[in-house]
């Protein structure tokens, strides 16, 4: 079945440093979504990428979808303490309904 | 409602006990998903409903797990004869049929089997 791998598992940064998490799928995806889960909370949708090579920005967050639609990345510029949480990628394959989540990257930020 | 509602928020069950977890999705959302999230892991797909039809139950770990959505709205995930390995957070999510079909998650039910 479809597998989504995400690295790194953990990332600790000083406030102001940049952060990147990477996502790789075992199969070609129809689209990929990113979610953020705060400690003790539930996943909250951030963005969806659909097109090959697509790049989207939300303030300090930059999301990329690979040309082969099998990998993706999330980059945060100048992290803030409010960025703390676990970032998950979730891919949709051919079925176009089931979201397969990566294991997530836990980001902690030292003020 | 304003969001996806799950109840109970916390459930402690003795091993062997049956439990029922409820999910009330966003009104009008056709698709409903159940996920299981172990500590420090990503959500793992359990099952998917489109209206009242259960189209995919490939993620249910055993025949002790059963889900239903009889009227295409509220859904119940039932676990029979709970085991310690069933301890996890059970998340429900619903989506609309718009182009950007983001999943709206409930707060989850934290199940602890003792």
mmCIF file with all atom_site columns, C-alpha atoms in Angstrom:
data_model
loop_
_atom_site.group_PDB
_atom_site.id
_atom_site.type_symbol
_atom_site.label_atom_id
_atom_site.label_alt_id
_atom_site.label_comp_id
_atom_site.label_asym_id
_atom_site.label_entity_id
_atom_site.label_seq_id
_atom_site.pdbx_PDB_ins_code
_atom_site.Cartn_x
_atom_site.Cartn_y
_atom_site.Cartn_z
_atom_site.occupancy
_atom_site.B_iso_or_equiv
_atom_site.pdbx_formal_charge
_atom_site.auth_seq_id
_atom_site.auth_comp_id
_atom_site.auth_asym_id
_atom_site.auth_atom_id
_atom_site.pdbx_PDB_model_num
ATOM 1   C CA . UNK A 1 1   ? 0.000   0.000  0.000   1.00 0.00 ? 1   UNK A CA 1
ATOM 2   C CA . UNK A 1 2   ? 0.902   3.641  -0.182  1.00 0.00 ? 2   UNK A CA 1
ATOM 3   C CA . UNK A 1 3   ? 3.502   4.787  2.318   1.00 0.00 ? 3   UNK A CA 1
ATOM 4   C CA . UNK A 1 4   ? 4.468   8.318  3.246   1.00 0.00 ? 4   UNK A CA 1
ATOM 5   C CA . UNK A 1 5   ? 7.808   8.900  4.934   1.00 0.00 ? 5   UNK A CA 1
ATOM 6   C CA . UNK A 1 6   ? 8.664   12.111 6.707   1.00 0.00 ? 6   UNK A CA 1
ATOM 7   C CA . UNK A 1 7   ? 11.994  13.396 8.054   1.00 0.00 ? 7   UNK A CA 1
ATOM 8   C CA . UNK A 1 8   ? 13.310  14.477 10.419  1.00 0.00 ? 8   UNK A CA 1
ATOM 9   C CA . UNK A 1 9   ? 11.272  13.018 13.260  1.00 0.00 ? 9   UNK A CA 1
ATOM 10  C CA . UNK A 1 10  ? 12.320  15.827 15.599  1.00 0.00 ? 10  UNK A CA 1
ATOM 11  C CA . UNK A 1 11  ? 13.819  19.257 15.108  1.00 0.00 ? 11  UNK A CA 1
ATOM 12  C CA . UNK A 1 12  ? 14.855  21.688 17.826  1.00 0.00 ? 12  UNK A CA 1
ATOM 13  C CA . UNK A 1 13  ? 15.771  25.212 16.762  1.00 0.00 ? 13  UNK A CA 1
ATOM 14  C CA . UNK A 1 14  ? 16.560  28.563 18.303  1.00 0.00 ? 14  UNK A CA 1
ATOM 15  C CA . UNK A 1 15  ? 13.926  31.193 17.706  1.00 0.00 ? 15  UNK A CA 1
ATOM 16  C CA . UNK A 1 16  ? 14.751  32.963 14.455  1.00 0.00 ? 16  UNK A CA 1
ATOM 17  C CA . UNK A 1 17  ? 16.352  29.951 12.801  1.00 0.00 ? 17  UNK A CA 1
ATOM 18  C CA . UNK A 1 18  ? 14.836  28.309 9.742   1.00 0.00 ? 18  UNK A CA 1
ATOM 19  C CA . UNK A 1 19  ? 13.180  24.879 9.705   1.00 0.00 ? 19  UNK A CA 1
ATOM 20  C CA . UNK A 1 20  ? 12.446  22.357 6.960   1.00 0.00 ? 20  UNK A CA 1
ATOM 21  C CA . UNK A 1 21  ? 10.589  19.052 6.968   1.00 0.00 ? 21  UNK A CA 1
ATOM 22  C CA . UNK A 1 22  ? 10.575  16.631 4.039   1.00 0.00 ? 22  UNK A CA 1
ATOM 23  C CA . UNK A 1 23  ? 7.991   14.165 2.868   1.00 0.00 ? 23  UNK A CA 1
ATOM 24  C CA . UNK A 1 24  ? 8.377   11.262 0.430   1.00 0.00 ? 24  UNK A CA 1
ATOM 25  C CA . UNK A 1 25  ? 5.718   8.975  -0.957  1.00 0.00 ? 25  UNK A CA 1
ATOM 26  C CA . UNK A 1 26  ? 6.220   5.451  -2.254  1.00 0.00 ? 26  UNK A CA 1
ATOM 27  C CA . UNK A 1 27  ? 3.737   6.187  -5.043  1.00 0.00 ? 27  UNK A CA 1
ATOM 28  C CA . UNK A 1 28  ? 2.761   9.150  -7.196  1.00 0.00 ? 28  UNK A CA 1
ATOM 29  C CA . UNK A 1 29  ? 0.257   11.370 -5.449  1.00 0.00 ? 29  UNK A CA 1
ATOM 30  C CA . UNK A 1 30  ? -2.768  13.179 -6.836  1.00 0.00 ? 30  UNK A CA 1
ATOM 31  C CA . UNK A 1 31  ? -2.323  15.839 -4.185  1.00 0.00 ? 31  UNK A CA 1
ATOM 32  C CA . UNK A 1 32  ? -0.623  16.409 -0.860  1.00 0.00 ? 32  UNK A CA 1
ATOM 33  C CA . UNK A 1 33  ? -1.797  18.285 2.207   1.00 0.00 ? 33  UNK A CA 1
ATOM 34  C CA . UNK A 1 34  ? 0.027   19.641 5.223   1.00 0.00 ? 34  UNK A CA 1
ATOM 35  C CA . UNK A 1 35  ? -1.353  19.763 8.755   1.00 0.00 ? 35  UNK A CA 1
ATOM 36  C CA . UNK A 1 36  ? -0.135  21.184 12.042  1.00 0.00 ? 36  UNK A CA 1
ATOM 37  C CA . UNK A 1 37  ? -0.912  19.580 15.379  1.00 0.00 ? 37  UNK A CA 1
ATOM 38  C CA . UNK A 1 38  ? -0.195  21.519 18.548  1.00 0.00 ? 38  UNK A CA 1
ATOM 39  C CA . UNK A 1 39  ? 0.646   19.513 21.673  1.00 0.00 ? 39  UNK A CA 1
ATOM 40  C CA . UNK A 1 40  ? -2.575  18.007 23.013  1.00 0.00 ? 40  UNK A CA 1
ATOM 41  C CA . UNK A 1 41  ? -4.508  19.199 19.988  1.00 0.00 ? 41  UNK A CA 1
ATOM 42  C CA . UNK A 1 42  ? -5.821  17.783 16.755  1.00 0.00 ? 42  UNK A CA 1
ATOM 43  C CA . UNK A 1 43  ? -4.435  18.141 13.215  1.00 0.00 ? 43  UNK A CA 1
ATOM 44  C CA . UNK A 1 44  ? -5.348  21.435 11.573  1.00 0.00 ? 44  UNK A CA 1
ATOM 45  C CA . UNK A 1 45  ? -5.197  21.899 7.820   1.00 0.00 ? 45  UNK A CA 1
ATOM 46  C CA . UNK A 1 46  ? -2.542  24.242 6.462   1.00 0.00 ? 46  UNK A CA 1
ATOM 47  C CA . UNK A 1 47  ? -2.513  23.824 2.685   1.00 0.00 ? 47  UNK A CA 1
ATOM 48  C CA . UNK A 1 48  ? -3.073  21.544 -0.299  1.00 0.00 ? 48  UNK A CA 1
ATOM 49  C CA . UNK A 1 49  ? -0.730  21.174 -3.272  1.00 0.00 ? 49  UNK A CA 1
ATOM 50  C CA . UNK A 1 50  ? -1.960  19.643 -6.506  1.00 0.00 ? 50  UNK A CA 1
ATOM 51  C CA . UNK A 1 51  ? 0.259   20.549 -9.439  1.00 0.00 ? 51  UNK A CA 1
ATOM 52  C CA . UNK A 1 52  ? 3.681   19.148 -10.256 1.00 0.00 ? 52  UNK A CA 1
ATOM 53  C CA . UNK A 1 53  ? 6.381   21.573 -9.097  1.00 0.00 ? 53  UNK A CA 1
ATOM 54  C CA . UNK A 1 54  ? 3.854   23.755 -7.274  1.00 0.00 ? 54  UNK A CA 1
ATOM 55  C CA . UNK A 1 55  ? 5.124   26.241 -4.694  1.00 0.00 ? 55  UNK A CA 1
ATOM 56  C CA . UNK A 1 56  ? 2.815   28.033 -2.271  1.00 0.00 ? 56  UNK A CA 1
ATOM 57  C CA . UNK A 1 57  ? 3.590   30.535 0.464   1.00 0.00 ? 57  UNK A CA 1
ATOM 58  C CA . UNK A 1 58  ? 1.752   31.472 3.612   1.00 0.00 ? 58  UNK A CA 1
ATOM 59  C CA . UNK A 1 59  ? 3.616   34.294 5.360   1.00 0.00 ? 59  UNK A CA 1
ATOM 60  C CA . UNK A 1 60  ? 6.797   32.603 6.678   1.00 0.00 ? 60  UNK A CA 1
ATOM 61  C CA . UNK A 1 61  ? 5.791   29.130 5.449   1.00 0.00 ? 61  UNK A CA 1
ATOM 62  C CA . UNK A 1 62  ? 6.765   27.835 1.996   1.00 0.00 ? 62  UNK A CA 1
ATOM 63  C CA . UNK A 1 63  ? 5.356   24.589 0.638   1.00 0.00 ? 63  UNK A CA 1
ATOM 64  C CA . UNK A 1 64  ? 6.696   22.712 -2.379  1.00 0.00 ? 64  UNK A CA 1
ATOM 65  C CA . UNK A 1 65  ? 5.419   19.752 -4.374  1.00 0.00 ? 65  UNK A CA 1
ATOM 66  C CA . UNK A 1 66  ? 8.014   17.820 -6.344  1.00 0.00 ? 66  UNK A CA 1
ATOM 67  C CA . UNK A 1 67  ? 8.054   17.523 -10.114 1.00 0.00 ? 67  UNK A CA 1
ATOM 68  C CA . UNK A 1 68  ? 7.297   13.800 -9.915  1.00 0.00 ? 68  UNK A CA 1
ATOM 69  C CA . UNK A 1 69  ? 4.514   14.428 -7.367  1.00 0.00 ? 69  UNK A CA 1
ATOM 70  C CA . UNK A 1 70  ? 6.151   11.997 -4.946  1.00 0.00 ? 70  UNK A CA 1
ATOM 71  C CA . UNK A 1 71  ? 7.804   14.400 -2.545  1.00 0.00 ? 71  UNK A CA 1
ATOM 72  C CA . UNK A 1 72  ? 7.057   17.616 -0.767  1.00 0.00 ? 72  UNK A CA 1
ATOM 73  C CA . UNK A 1 73  ? 8.607   19.992 1.721   1.00 0.00 ? 73  UNK A CA 1
ATOM 74  C CA . UNK A 1 74  ? 7.595   22.627 4.231   1.00 0.00 ? 74  UNK A CA 1
ATOM 75  C CA . UNK A 1 75  ? 10.040  25.395 5.054   1.00 0.00 ? 75  UNK A CA 1
ATOM 76  C CA . UNK A 1 76  ? 9.542   27.900 7.853   1.00 0.00 ? 76  UNK A CA 1
ATOM 77  C CA . UNK A 1 77  ? 11.637  31.060 7.800   1.00 0.00 ? 77  UNK A CA 1
ATOM 78  C CA . UNK A 1 78  ? 12.668  32.701 11.060  1.00 0.00 ? 78  UNK A CA 1
ATOM 79  C CA . UNK A 1 79  ? 10.800  30.387 13.424  1.00 0.00 ? 79  UNK A CA 1
ATOM 80  C CA . UNK A 1 80  ? 8.767   31.770 16.298  1.00 0.00 ? 80  UNK A CA 1
ATOM 81  C CA . UNK A 1 81  ? 7.625   30.077 19.496  1.00 0.00 ? 81  UNK A CA 1
ATOM 82  C CA . UNK A 1 82  ? 4.121   29.956 18.048  1.00 0.00 ? 82  UNK A CA 1
ATOM 83  C CA . UNK A 1 83  ? 5.415   27.550 15.372  1.00 0.00 ? 83  UNK A CA 1
ATOM 84  C CA . UNK A 1 84  ? 5.858   24.793 17.965  1.00 0.00 ? 84  UNK A CA 1
ATOM 85  C CA . UNK A 1 85  ? 3.974   21.607 17.099  1.00 0.00 ? 85  UNK A CA 1
ATOM 86  C CA . UNK A 1 86  ? 4.047   18.544 14.893  1.00 0.00 ? 86  UNK A CA 1
ATOM 87  C CA . UNK A 1 87  ? 3.852   19.054 11.152  1.00 0.00 ? 87  UNK A CA 1
ATOM 88  C CA . UNK A 1 88  ? 2.334   16.248 9.099   1.00 0.00 ? 88  UNK A CA 1
ATOM 89  C CA . UNK A 1 89  ? 2.184   15.731 5.398   1.00 0.00 ? 89  UNK A CA 1
ATOM 90  C CA . UNK A 1 90  ? -0.711  13.665 4.090   1.00 0.00 ? 90  UNK A CA 1
ATOM 91  C CA . UNK A 1 91  ? -0.892  12.310 0.578   1.00 0.00 ? 91  UNK A CA 1
ATOM 92  C CA . UNK A 1 92  ? -3.769  11.232 -1.620  1.00 0.00 ? 92  UNK A CA 1
ATOM 93  C CA . UNK A 1 93  ? -3.117  8.557  -4.198  1.00 0.00 ? 93  UNK A CA 1
ATOM 94  C CA . UNK A 1 94  ? -5.207  7.251  -7.038  1.00 0.00 ? 94  UNK A CA 1
ATOM 95  C CA . UNK A 1 95  ? -8.266  6.672  -4.908  1.00 0.00 ? 95  UNK A CA 1
ATOM 96  C CA . UNK A 1 96  ? -8.395  10.399 -4.326  1.00 0.00 ? 96  UNK A CA 1
ATOM 97  C CA . UNK A 1 97  ? -10.131 10.121 -0.982  1.00 0.00 ? 97  UNK A CA 1
ATOM 98  C CA . UNK A 1 98  ? -7.864  8.378  1.518   1.00 0.00 ? 98  UNK A CA 1
ATOM 99  C CA . UNK A 1 99  ? -5.295  10.615 3.169   1.00 0.00 ? 99  UNK A CA 1
ATOM 100 C CA . UNK A 1 100 ? -2.140  8.728  4.172   1.00 0.00 ? 100 UNK A CA 1
ATOM 101 C CA . UNK A 1 101 ? -0.224  10.611 6.829   1.00 0.00 ? 101 UNK A CA 1
ATOM 102 C CA . UNK A 1 102 ? 3.482   10.701 7.467   1.00 0.00 ? 102 UNK A CA 1
ATOM 103 C CA . UNK A 1 103 ? 4.729   10.194 11.038  1.00 0.00 ? 103 UNK A CA 1
ATOM 104 C CA . UNK A 1 104 ? 5.252   13.924 11.393  1.00 0.00 ? 104 UNK A CA 1
ATOM 105 C CA . UNK A 1 105 ? 8.082   16.211 12.437  1.00 0.00 ? 105 UNK A CA 1
ATOM 106 C CA . UNK A 1 106 ? 7.955   17.603 15.956  1.00 0.00 ? 106 UNK A CA 1
ATOM 107 C CA . UNK A 1 107 ? 9.292   21.141 16.007  1.00 0.00 ? 107 UNK A CA 1
ATOM 108 C CA . UNK A 1 108 ? 10.372  22.756 19.247  1.00 0.00 ? 108 UNK A CA 1
ATOM 109 C CA . UNK A 1 109 ? 11.602  26.345 19.395  1.00 0.00 ? 109 UNK A CA 1
ATOM 110 C CA . UNK A 1 110 ? 13.889  27.721 22.075  1.00 0.00 ? 110 UNK A CA 1
ATOM 111 C CA . UNK A 1 111 ? 13.057  31.381 22.810  1.00 0.00 ? 111 UNK A CA 1
ATOM 112 C CA . UNK B 2 1   ? -22.358 22.478 14.119  1.00 0.00 ? 1   UNK B CA 1
ATOM 113 C CA . UNK B 2 2   ? -19.300 24.686 13.958  1.00 0.00 ? 2   UNK B CA 1
ATOM 114 C CA . UNK B 2 3   ? -16.851 21.809 13.883  1.00 0.00 ? 3   UNK B CA 1
ATOM 115 C CA . UNK B 2 4   ? -16.427 18.078 14.215  1.00 0.00 ? 4   UNK B CA 1
ATOM 116 C CA . UNK B 2 5   ? -17.476 16.914 17.653  1.00 0.00 ? 5   UNK B CA 1
ATOM 117 C CA . UNK B 2 6   ? -16.287 13.700 19.281  1.00 0.00 ? 6   UNK B CA 1
ATOM 118 C CA . UNK B 2 7   ? -17.345 12.097 22.518  1.00 0.00 ? 7   UNK B CA 1
ATOM 119 C CA . UNK B 2 8   ? -16.239 11.100 24.982  1.00 0.00 ? 8   UNK B CA 1
ATOM 120 C CA . UNK B 2 9   ? -12.978 13.051 25.068  1.00 0.00 ? 9   UNK B CA 1
ATOM 121 C CA . UNK B 2 10  ? -11.424 10.477 27.370  1.00 0.00 ? 10  UNK B CA 1
ATOM 122 C CA . UNK B 2 11  ? -12.318 6.865  27.990  1.00 0.00 ? 11  UNK B CA 1
ATOM 123 C CA . UNK B 2 12  ? -10.718 4.398  30.346  1.00 0.00 ? 12  UNK B CA 1
ATOM 124 C CA . UNK B 2 13  ? -11.754 0.815  29.689  1.00 0.00 ? 13  UNK B CA 1
ATOM 125 C CA . UNK B 2 14  ? -10.856 -2.396 31.415  1.00 0.00 ? 14  UNK B CA 1
ATOM 126 C CA . UNK B 2 15  ? -9.360  -4.997 29.140  1.00 0.00 ? 15  UNK B CA 1
ATOM 127 C CA . UNK B 2 16  ? -12.151 -7.028 27.597  1.00 0.00 ? 16  UNK B CA 1
ATOM 128 C CA . UNK B 2 17  ? -14.719 -4.252 27.853  1.00 0.00 ? 17  UNK B CA 1
ATOM 129 C CA . UNK B 2 18  ? -16.601 -2.969 24.799  1.00 0.00 ? 18  UNK B CA 1
ATOM 130 C CA . UNK B 2 19  ? -16.445 0.753  23.963  1.00 0.00 ? 19  UNK B CA 1
ATOM 131 C CA . UNK B 2 20  ? -18.329 3.042  21.585  1.00 0.00 ? 20  UNK B CA 1
ATOM 132 C CA . UNK B 2 21  ? -16.861 6.300  20.310  1.00 0.00 ? 21  UNK B CA 1
ATOM 133 C CA . UNK B 2 22  ? -19.085 8.908  18.711  1.00 0.00 ? 22  UNK B CA 1
ATOM 134 C CA . UNK B 2 23  ? -18.360 11.395 15.948  1.00 0.00 ? 23  UNK B CA 1
ATOM 135 C CA . UNK B 2 24  ? -20.644 14.228 14.897  1.00 0.00 ? 24  UNK B CA 1
ATOM 136 C CA . UNK B 2 25  ? -19.256 15.651 11.628  1.00 0.00 ? 25  UNK B CA 1
ATOM 137 C CA . UNK B 2 26  ? -19.724 19.090 10.154  1.00 0.00 ? 26  UNK B CA 1
ATOM 138 C CA . UNK B 2 27  ? -23.243 19.406 8.795   1.00 0.00 ? 27  UNK B CA 1
ATOM 139 C CA . UNK B 2 28  ? -23.395 18.615 5.102   1.00 0.00 ? 28  UNK B CA 1
ATOM 140 C CA . UNK B 2 29  ? -20.033 16.888 4.923   1.00 0.00 ? 29  UNK B CA 1
ATOM 141 C CA . UNK B 2 30  ? -20.409 13.790 2.821   1.00 0.00 ? 30  UNK B CA 1
ATOM 142 C CA . UNK B 2 31  ? -17.116 12.108 3.676   1.00 0.00 ? 31  UNK B CA 1
ATOM 143 C CA . UNK B 2 32  ? -16.159 10.863 7.114   1.00 0.00 ? 32  UNK B CA 1
ATOM 144 C CA . UNK B 2 33  ? -12.928 9.209  8.210   1.00 0.00 ? 33  UNK B CA 1
ATOM 145 C CA . UNK B 2 34  ? -11.729 7.471  11.340  1.00 0.00 ? 34  UNK B CA 1
ATOM 146 C CA . UNK B 2 35  ? -8.048  7.532  12.202  1.00 0.00 ? 35  UNK B CA 1
ATOM 147 C CA . UNK B 2 36  ? -6.063  5.997  15.038  1.00 0.00 ? 36  UNK B CA 1
ATOM 148 C CA . UNK B 2 37  ? -3.136  7.984  16.421  1.00 0.00 ? 37  UNK B CA 1
ATOM 149 C CA . UNK B 2 38  ? -0.664  6.336  18.739  1.00 0.00 ? 38  UNK B CA 1
ATOM 150 C CA . UNK B 2 39  ? 1.578   8.503  20.891  1.00 0.00 ? 39  UNK B CA 1
ATOM 151 C CA . UNK B 2 40  ? 4.249   10.222 18.798  1.00 0.00 ? 40  UNK B CA 1
ATOM 152 C CA . UNK B 2 41  ? 2.895   8.823  15.544  1.00 0.00 ? 41  UNK B CA 1
ATOM 153 C CA . UNK B 2 42  ? 0.890   10.140 12.632  1.00 0.00 ? 42  UNK B CA 1
ATOM 154 C CA . UNK B 2 43  ? -2.808  9.374  12.219  1.00 0.00 ? 43  UNK B CA 1
ATOM 155 C CA . UNK B 2 44  ? -3.345  5.883  10.759  1.00 0.00 ? 44  UNK B CA 1
ATOM 156 C CA . UNK B 2 45  ? -6.345  5.387  8.496   1.00 0.00 ? 45  UNK B CA 1
ATOM 157 C CA . UNK B 2 46  ? -9.042  3.071  9.838   1.00 0.00 ? 46  UNK B CA 1
ATOM 158 C CA . UNK B 2 47  ? -12.135 3.485  7.700   1.00 0.00 ? 47  UNK B CA 1
ATOM 159 C CA . UNK B 2 48  ? -13.983 5.808  5.321   1.00 0.00 ? 48  UNK B CA 1
ATOM 160 C CA . UNK B 2 49  ? -17.666 6.588  4.768   1.00 0.00 ? 49  UNK B CA 1
ATOM 161 C CA . UNK B 2 50  ? -19.333 8.393  1.927   1.00 0.00 ? 50  UNK B CA 1
ATOM 162 C CA . UNK B 2 51  ? -22.735 9.295  3.315   1.00 0.00 ? 51  UNK B CA 1
ATOM 163 C CA . UNK B 2 52  ? -23.964 6.058  4.945   1.00 0.00 ? 52  UNK B CA 1
ATOM 164 C CA . UNK B 2 53  ? -21.867 3.753  2.792   1.00 0.00 ? 53  UNK B CA 1
ATOM 165 C CA . UNK B 2 54  ? -18.671 2.376  4.253   1.00 0.00 ? 54  UNK B CA 1
ATOM 166 C CA . UNK B 2 55  ? -16.467 2.366  1.170   1.00 0.00 ? 55  UNK B CA 1
ATOM 167 C CA . UNK B 2 56  ? -13.174 1.385  2.761   1.00 0.00 ? 56  UNK B CA 1
ATOM 168 C CA . UNK B 2 57  ? -12.524 -0.438 6.005   1.00 0.00 ? 57  UNK B CA 1
ATOM 169 C CA . UNK B 2 58  ? -9.098  -1.719 5.085   1.00 0.00 ? 58  UNK B CA 1
ATOM 170 C CA . UNK B 2 59  ? -7.432  0.000  8.033   1.00 0.00 ? 59  UNK B CA 1
ATOM 171 C CA . UNK B 2 60  ? -9.477  -1.619 10.780  1.00 0.00 ? 60  UNK B CA 1
ATOM 172 C CA . UNK B 2 61  ? -6.887  -3.653 12.713  1.00 0.00 ? 61  UNK B CA 1
ATOM 173 C CA . UNK B 2 62  ? -9.124  -6.595 13.575  1.00 0.00 ? 62  UNK B CA 1
ATOM 174 C CA . UNK B 2 63  ? -12.695 -7.839 13.498  1.00 0.00 ? 63  UNK B CA 1
ATOM 175 C CA . UNK B 2 64  ? -13.093 -6.386 16.983  1.00 0.00 ? 64  UNK B CA 1
ATOM 176 C CA . UNK B 2 65  ? -13.361 -2.976 15.336  1.00 0.00 ? 65  UNK B CA 1
ATOM 177 C CA . UNK B 2 66  ? -16.637 -1.957 13.762  1.00 0.00 ? 66  UNK B CA 1
ATOM 178 C CA . UNK B 2 67  ? -17.851 1.398  12.441  1.00 0.00 ? 67  UNK B CA 1
ATOM 179 C CA . UNK B 2 68  ? -21.211 2.603  11.253  1.00 0.00 ? 68  UNK B CA 1
ATOM 180 C CA . UNK B 2 69  ? -22.884 5.740  9.960   1.00 0.00 ? 69  UNK B CA 1
ATOM 181 C CA . UNK B 2 70  ? -26.494 4.631  9.489   1.00 0.00 ? 70  UNK B CA 1
ATOM 182 C CA . UNK B 2 71  ? -28.044 7.936  8.461   1.00 0.00 ? 71  UNK B CA 1
ATOM 183 C CA . UNK B 2 72  ? -25.044 9.483  6.755   1.00 0.00 ? 72  UNK B CA 1
ATOM 184 C CA . UNK B 2 73  ? -24.352 11.890 9.590   1.00 0.00 ? 73  UNK B CA 1
ATOM 185 C CA . UNK B 2 74  ? -23.238 10.755 13.060  1.00 0.00 ? 74  UNK B CA 1
ATOM 186 C CA . UNK B 2 75  ? -20.798 7.872  13.110  1.00 0.00 ? 75  UNK B CA 1
ATOM 187 C CA . UNK B 2 76  ? -19.880 5.411  15.820  1.00 0.00 ? 76  UNK B CA 1
ATOM 188 C CA . UNK B 2 77  ? -16.665 3.428  16.113  1.00 0.00 ? 77  UNK B CA 1
ATOM 189 C CA . UNK B 2 78  ? -17.104 0.372  18.290  1.00 0.00 ? 78  UNK B CA 1
ATOM 190 C CA . UNK B 2 79  ? -14.307 -1.701 19.717  1.00 0.00 ? 79  UNK B CA 1
ATOM 191 C CA . UNK B 2 80  ? -15.217 -5.046 21.223  1.00 0.00 ? 80  UNK B CA 1
ATOM 192 C CA . UNK B 2 81  ? -13.199 -6.875 23.874  1.00 0.00 ? 81  UNK B CA 1
ATOM 193 C CA . UNK B 2 82  ? -10.665 -4.050 24.137  1.00 0.00 ? 82  UNK B CA 1
ATOM 194 C CA . UNK B 2 83  ? -6.989  -4.917 24.423  1.00 0.00 ? 83  UNK B CA 1
ATOM 195 C CA . UNK B 2 84  ? -4.101  -2.820 25.759  1.00 0.00 ? 84  UNK B CA 1
ATOM 196 C CA . UNK B 2 85  ? -2.768  -2.293 22.249  1.00 0.00 ? 85  UNK B CA 1
ATOM 197 C CA . UNK B 2 86  ? -6.023  -0.484 21.399  1.00 0.00 ? 86  UNK B CA 1
ATOM 198 C CA . UNK B 2 87  ? -4.935  2.416  23.623  1.00 0.00 ? 87  UNK B CA 1
ATOM 199 C CA . UNK B 2 88  ? -4.599  5.445  21.355  1.00 0.00 ? 88  UNK B CA 1
ATOM 200 C CA . UNK B 2 89  ? -6.339  8.640  20.319  1.00 0.00 ? 89  UNK B CA 1
ATOM 201 C CA . UNK B 2 90  ? -9.156  7.982  17.870  1.00 0.00 ? 90  UNK B CA 1
ATOM 202 C CA . UNK B 2 91  ? -9.674  10.881 15.500  1.00 0.00 ? 91  UNK B CA 1
ATOM 203 C CA . UNK B 2 92  ? -12.677 11.521 13.332  1.00 0.00 ? 92  UNK B CA 1
ATOM 204 C CA . UNK B 2 93  ? -12.488 13.820 10.324  1.00 0.00 ? 93  UNK B CA 1
ATOM 205 C CA . UNK B 2 94  ? -15.002 15.013 7.792   1.00 0.00 ? 94  UNK B CA 1
ATOM 206 C CA . UNK B 2 95  ? -14.569 16.654 4.419   1.00 0.00 ? 95  UNK B CA 1
ATOM 207 C CA . UNK B 2 96  ? -16.762 18.380 1.906   1.00 0.00 ? 96  UNK B CA 1
ATOM 208 C CA . UNK B 2 97  ? -16.667 17.618 -1.809  1.00 0.00 ? 97  UNK B CA 1
ATOM 209 C CA . UNK B 2 98  ? -15.047 20.909 -2.748  1.00 0.00 ? 98  UNK B CA 1
ATOM 210 C CA . UNK B 2 99  ? -11.850 20.970 -4.796  1.00 0.00 ? 99  UNK B CA 1
ATOM 211 C CA . UNK B 2 100 ? -9.671  21.598 -1.760  1.00 0.00 ? 100 UNK B CA 1
ATOM 212 C CA . UNK B 2 101 ? -11.086 18.878 0.399   1.00 0.00 ? 101 UNK B CA 1
ATOM 213 C CA . UNK B 2 102 ? -9.255  19.507 3.610   1.00 0.00 ? 102 UNK B CA 1
ATOM 214 C CA . UNK B 2 103 ? -10.053 17.200 6.483   1.00 0.00 ? 103 UNK B CA 1
ATOM 215 C CA . UNK B 2 104 ? -11.604 18.842 9.519   1.00 0.00 ? 104 UNK B CA 1
ATOM 216 C CA . UNK B 2 105 ? -10.633 16.843 12.577  1.00 0.00 ? 105 UNK B CA 1
ATOM 217 C CA . UNK B 2 106 ? -12.436 16.500 15.863  1.00 0.00 ? 106 UNK B CA 1
ATOM 218 C CA . UNK B 2 107 ? -10.591 16.769 19.171  1.00 0.00 ? 107 UNK B CA 1
ATOM 219 C CA . UNK B 2 108 ? -10.349 13.007 19.335  1.00 0.00 ? 108 UNK B CA 1
ATOM 220 C CA . UNK B 2 109 ? -11.148 10.411 21.959  1.00 0.00 ? 109 UNK B CA 1
ATOM 221 C CA . UNK B 2 110 ? -8.218  9.271  24.060  1.00 0.00 ? 110 UNK B CA 1
ATOM 222 C CA . UNK B 2 111 ? -8.807  5.612  24.864  1.00 0.00 ? 111 UNK B CA 1
ATOM 223 C CA . UNK B 2 112 ? -6.784  3.988  27.615  1.00 0.00 ? 112 UNK B CA 1
ATOM 224 C CA . UNK B 2 113 ? -7.205  0.267  28.164  1.00 0.00 ? 113 UNK B CA 1
ATOM 225 C CA . UNK B 2 114 ? -6.068  -0.942 31.579  1.00 0.00 ? 114 UNK B CA 1
#
